[in-house]
Every structure is written in C-alpha cells, then in structure tokens.
Amino acid sequence: MTLEAGTFDRILVGVDGRSGGRDAIALARVLAGRDARLVLVHVWVADALTRADHMLDSLRMLEAERKAADVVADVDALGDHDIASGLRALAERHQADLLVLGAAHRSAWGRLVLGDVGQAAVHALGRPVAVAPAGHAHDPSAMRVVGAAFNGTAASWPALDAARALADAHGAHVRAL
C-alpha cells in the first residue's frame, strides 16, 4: 500500500444515496491510481426485523450512483449491527487500502469533519480514511485546504505526505490536525 495521492490501488467508497456519497466518489477518482479498483459500498443497520429486500434496495441505489457518476466501479452492500463494523467487513472483503467517505451532513461544522460513523470507521479499520469536502462532486476545483490527522508518530507521517501530494496537485494548502 502506498500513501501518495493518485496511487491507491483498492479504494472503498461509502455511498448512501446522498450528496456526501457523491462527493466521496469524486474524491476517490482523484486519489485512485491508474489501475485502481473502486468499490462503491453501502452498509445499513441490520436487526431481527430487517427485510431481505434491503440488499436489493442498496444494490439498486449503488448502481444508480455509479451510473450518475459515470465511474467504473464494483458495488457491494452489507447489513450489519453498526455501520463502522460493516465498513470494516467490506474493507477486509475487498482488501481496501483506503476508505473514502463524505463529510458529515448534520451542521456547518459537521460538513467539515467525520460524523460518528466516520470516526468509528477510522478507529476500527486500521486503514487511511479520506473525507471528501462537502460539494466536492460539483466543484472539485474548490479544494483549498487538505487536512491530515497528525500527531508526530511514525504512522502519521505518511498521512501528512499524502495530504501534501494532494494539496500540491490542487493548488491547496495543508493543515495538520
């Protein structure tokens, strides 16, 4: 696995039928290497009452999003007891080296950062997670700041390097968080 922008090989993209998922697809295209494999995924919370048609509904939604984005990608869906756990299972199934999510959609601040699902996914996956800025699908040139989680440990330096490469490619600035 390499952590430079544009060279990820297997990218899992969280899609939920909303604008954040479309932003994630657009960012995944930027981060993908030439021969990268994209997988659009949807996870729903499954319980004892979950109907069998949730899988079919999810796959239909993913197909529609794939077609709308005009992207070459596989699709996969899963019902699980929580979204982060489902994302972890799908990341393992597809041997993803990056997960791309849309920003949280709750509030102005929430659109800039990970929501509860994203935070849980970061802790559970043990893989890099990229968060697409709100509106990225409609205006990818608006990327002005690329944030990187950084705490000075050896594991945080590759994230900072990837953020620098992405920022350089878009004329943006890097902000270590």
Short mmCIF file of C-alpha atoms in Angstrom, two decimals:
data_model
loop_
_atom_site.label_atom_id
_atom_site.label_comp_id
_atom_site.label_asym_id
_atom_site.label_seq_id
_atom_site.Cartn_x
_atom_site.Cartn_y
_atom_site.Cartn_z
CA MET A 1 0.00 0.00 0.00
CA THR A 2 1.30 3.42 -0.89
CA LEU A 3 0.03 6.66 0.58
CA GLU A 4 0.76 9.16 -2.15
CA ALA A 5 -2.17 10.86 -3.84
CA GLY A 6 -3.16 9.19 -7.09
CA THR A 7 -1.60 5.81 -6.30
CA PHE A 8 -4.11 3.94 -4.15
CA ASP A 9 -4.89 0.54 -5.61
CA ARG A 10 -8.10 -0.60 -3.87
CA ILE A 11 -10.47 2.14 -2.74
CA LEU A 12 -13.68 1.53 -0.84
CA VAL A 13 -16.17 4.39 -1.24
CA GLY A 14 -19.01 4.80 1.24
CA VAL A 15 -22.19 5.75 -0.61
CA ASP A 16 -25.60 6.38 0.92
CA GLY A 17 -27.61 7.97 -1.91
CA ARG A 18 -26.94 11.50 -0.62
CA SER A 19 -24.58 14.25 -1.71
CA GLY A 20 -21.81 13.17 0.69
CA GLY A 21 -21.54 9.84 -1.11
CA ARG A 22 -21.28 11.64 -4.45
CA ASP A 23 -18.53 13.84 -3.01
CA ALA A 24 -16.74 10.67 -1.84
CA ILE A 25 -16.93 9.15 -5.33
CA ALA A 26 -15.45 12.32 -6.84
CA LEU A 27 -12.57 12.37 -4.33
CA ALA A 28 -11.90 8.65 -4.81
CA ARG A 29 -11.41 9.29 -8.52
CA VAL A 30 -8.74 11.87 -7.67
CA LEU A 31 -6.98 9.54 -5.25
CA ALA A 32 -7.12 6.48 -7.48
CA GLY A 33 -4.04 5.16 -9.22
CA ARG A 34 -4.23 4.46 -12.94
CA ASP A 35 -5.18 0.82 -12.42
CA ALA A 36 -7.05 1.32 -9.16
CA ARG A 37 -10.13 -0.68 -8.32
CA LEU A 38 -13.01 1.32 -6.85
CA VAL A 39 -15.78 -0.37 -4.88
CA LEU A 40 -18.89 1.63 -4.05
CA VAL A 41 -20.37 0.27 -0.83
CA HIS A 42 -23.45 0.77 1.28
CA VAL A 43 -23.99 -0.51 4.80
CA TRP A 44 -27.32 -0.49 6.60
CA VAL A 45 -28.06 -1.32 10.20
CA ALA A 46 -29.49 -4.82 10.28
CA ASP A 47 -31.67 -6.14 13.06
CA ALA A 48 -34.09 -9.01 13.58
CA LEU A 49 -36.73 -7.17 11.54
CA THR A 50 -34.51 -6.34 8.58
CA ARG A 51 -36.24 -7.29 5.37
CA ALA A 52 -34.44 -9.30 2.70
CA ASP A 53 -35.07 -6.57 0.14
CA HIS A 54 -32.63 -4.16 1.88
CA MET A 55 -29.83 -5.76 -0.10
CA LEU A 56 -31.67 -5.29 -3.38
CA ASP A 57 -32.52 -1.66 -2.48
CA SER A 58 -28.88 -0.95 -1.61
CA LEU A 59 -27.56 -2.51 -4.80
CA ARG A 60 -30.07 -0.54 -6.90
CA MET A 61 -29.03 2.70 -5.19
CA LEU A 62 -25.34 1.90 -5.73
CA GLU A 63 -25.96 1.11 -9.40
CA ALA A 64 -27.78 4.45 -9.84
CA GLU A 65 -24.95 6.36 -8.13
CA ARG A 66 -22.33 4.57 -10.22
CA LYS A 67 -24.20 5.41 -13.41
CA ALA A 68 -24.74 9.04 -12.39
CA ALA A 69 -21.03 9.45 -11.57
CA ASP A 70 -20.04 7.65 -14.78
CA VAL A 71 -17.39 5.73 -12.88
CA VAL A 72 -16.02 2.24 -13.37
CA ALA A 73 -16.51 0.54 -10.03
CA ASP A 74 -17.74 -2.61 -8.38
CA VAL A 75 -20.64 -2.37 -5.93
CA ASP A 76 -21.26 -4.20 -2.68
CA ALA A 77 -23.64 -3.86 0.24
CA LEU A 78 -23.97 -5.33 3.69
CA GLY A 79 -26.32 -5.25 6.65
CA ASP A 80 -24.53 -5.20 10.00
CA HIS A 81 -25.18 -4.32 13.63
CA ASP A 82 -23.47 -0.95 13.05
CA ILE A 83 -22.17 0.96 10.06
CA ALA A 84 -18.50 1.07 11.11
CA SER A 85 -18.43 -2.69 11.64
CA GLY A 86 -19.97 -3.20 8.22
CA LEU A 87 -17.43 -0.89 6.60
CA ARG A 88 -14.64 -2.83 8.31
CA ALA A 89 -16.02 -6.13 6.99
CA LEU A 90 -16.32 -4.75 3.46
CA ALA A 91 -12.81 -3.25 3.61
CA GLU A 92 -11.44 -6.65 4.58
CA ARG A 93 -13.52 -8.43 1.93
CA HIS A 94 -12.17 -6.18 -0.80
CA GLN A 95 -8.68 -5.75 0.71
CA ALA A 96 -9.09 -1.98 0.51
CA ASP A 97 -6.10 0.23 1.18
CA LEU A 98 -8.22 3.39 1.51
CA LEU A 99 -11.75 4.24 2.63
CA VAL A 100 -13.33 7.42 1.25
CA LEU A 101 -16.36 8.90 2.97
CA GLY A 102 -18.39 12.06 2.53
CA ALA A 103 -18.29 14.69 5.25
CA ALA A 104 -20.96 14.55 7.93
CA HIS A 105 -24.12 16.33 6.81
CA ARG A 106 -25.58 17.44 10.14
CA SER A 107 -24.37 21.02 10.53
CA ALA A 108 -21.98 23.54 9.02
CA TRP A 109 -19.16 22.23 11.26
CA GLY A 110 -20.27 18.64 10.67
CA ARG A 111 -19.86 19.07 6.93
CA LEU A 112 -16.15 19.65 7.50
CA VAL A 113 -15.40 16.64 9.65
CA LEU A 114 -16.18 12.99 10.14
CA GLY A 115 -19.51 12.10 11.64
CA ASP A 116 -20.00 9.35 14.21
CA VAL A 117 -19.78 6.65 11.53
CA GLY A 118 -16.58 8.07 10.09
CA GLN A 119 -14.95 8.43 13.50
CA ALA A 120 -15.83 4.84 14.39
CA ALA A 121 -14.54 3.68 10.99
CA VAL A 122 -11.20 5.45 11.48
CA HIS A 123 -10.68 3.68 14.78
CA ALA A 124 -11.91 0.29 13.59
CA LEU A 125 -10.39 -0.01 10.13
CA GLY A 126 -6.69 0.45 10.69
CA ARG A 127 -6.56 1.97 7.19
CA PRO A 128 -6.31 5.50 5.89
CA VAL A 129 -9.65 7.29 5.66
CA ALA A 130 -10.20 10.27 3.37
CA VAL A 131 -13.13 12.63 3.91
CA ALA A 132 -14.44 14.41 0.85
CA PRO A 133 -15.29 18.06 1.39
CA ALA A 134 -18.96 18.96 1.05
CA GLY A 135 -19.73 19.96 -2.54
CA HIS A 136 -16.64 18.28 -4.00
CA ALA A 137 -18.68 16.41 -6.62
CA HIS A 138 -19.99 19.70 -8.03
CA ASP A 139 -16.81 21.75 -7.77
CA PRO A 140 -13.61 19.72 -7.33
CA SER A 141 -11.53 22.82 -8.05
CA ALA A 142 -12.80 24.36 -4.80
CA MET A 143 -10.38 22.23 -2.75
CA ARG A 144 -8.40 24.89 -0.91
CA VAL A 145 -7.25 23.10 2.25
CA VAL A 146 -6.30 19.45 2.73
CA GLY A 147 -6.34 18.31 6.34
CA ALA A 148 -4.24 15.47 7.69
CA ALA A 149 -4.56 13.85 11.09
CA PHE A 150 -1.08 14.21 12.54
CA ASN A 151 0.32 13.52 15.99
CA GLY A 152 4.03 13.18 15.27
CA THR A 153 4.09 9.37 15.36
CA ALA A 154 5.66 7.31 12.60
CA ALA A 155 2.20 6.30 11.37
CA SER A 156 1.08 9.92 10.94
CA TRP A 157 3.91 10.99 8.60
CA PRO A 158 2.58 9.06 5.55
CA ALA A 159 -0.82 10.72 6.01
CA LEU A 160 0.85 14.12 6.01
CA ASP A 161 2.86 13.18 2.89
CA ALA A 162 -0.33 12.09 1.10
CA ALA A 163 -2.04 15.33 2.10
CA ARG A 164 0.90 17.33 0.72
CA ALA A 165 0.76 15.46 -2.60
CA LEU A 166 -3.00 16.01 -2.90
CA ALA A 167 -2.68 19.67 -1.96
CA ASP A 168 0.13 20.20 -4.50
CA ALA A 169 -2.00 18.64 -7.22
CA HIS A 170 -4.87 21.05 -6.46
CA GLY A 171 -3.01 24.21 -5.53
CA ALA A 172 -4.28 23.88 -1.98
CA HIS A 173 -2.69 24.28 1.45
CA VAL A 174 -2.12 21.55 4.01
CA ARG A 175 -3.44 21.80 7.55
CA ALA A 176 -2.14 19.25 10.05
CA LEU A 177 -4.89 18.44 12.53
#
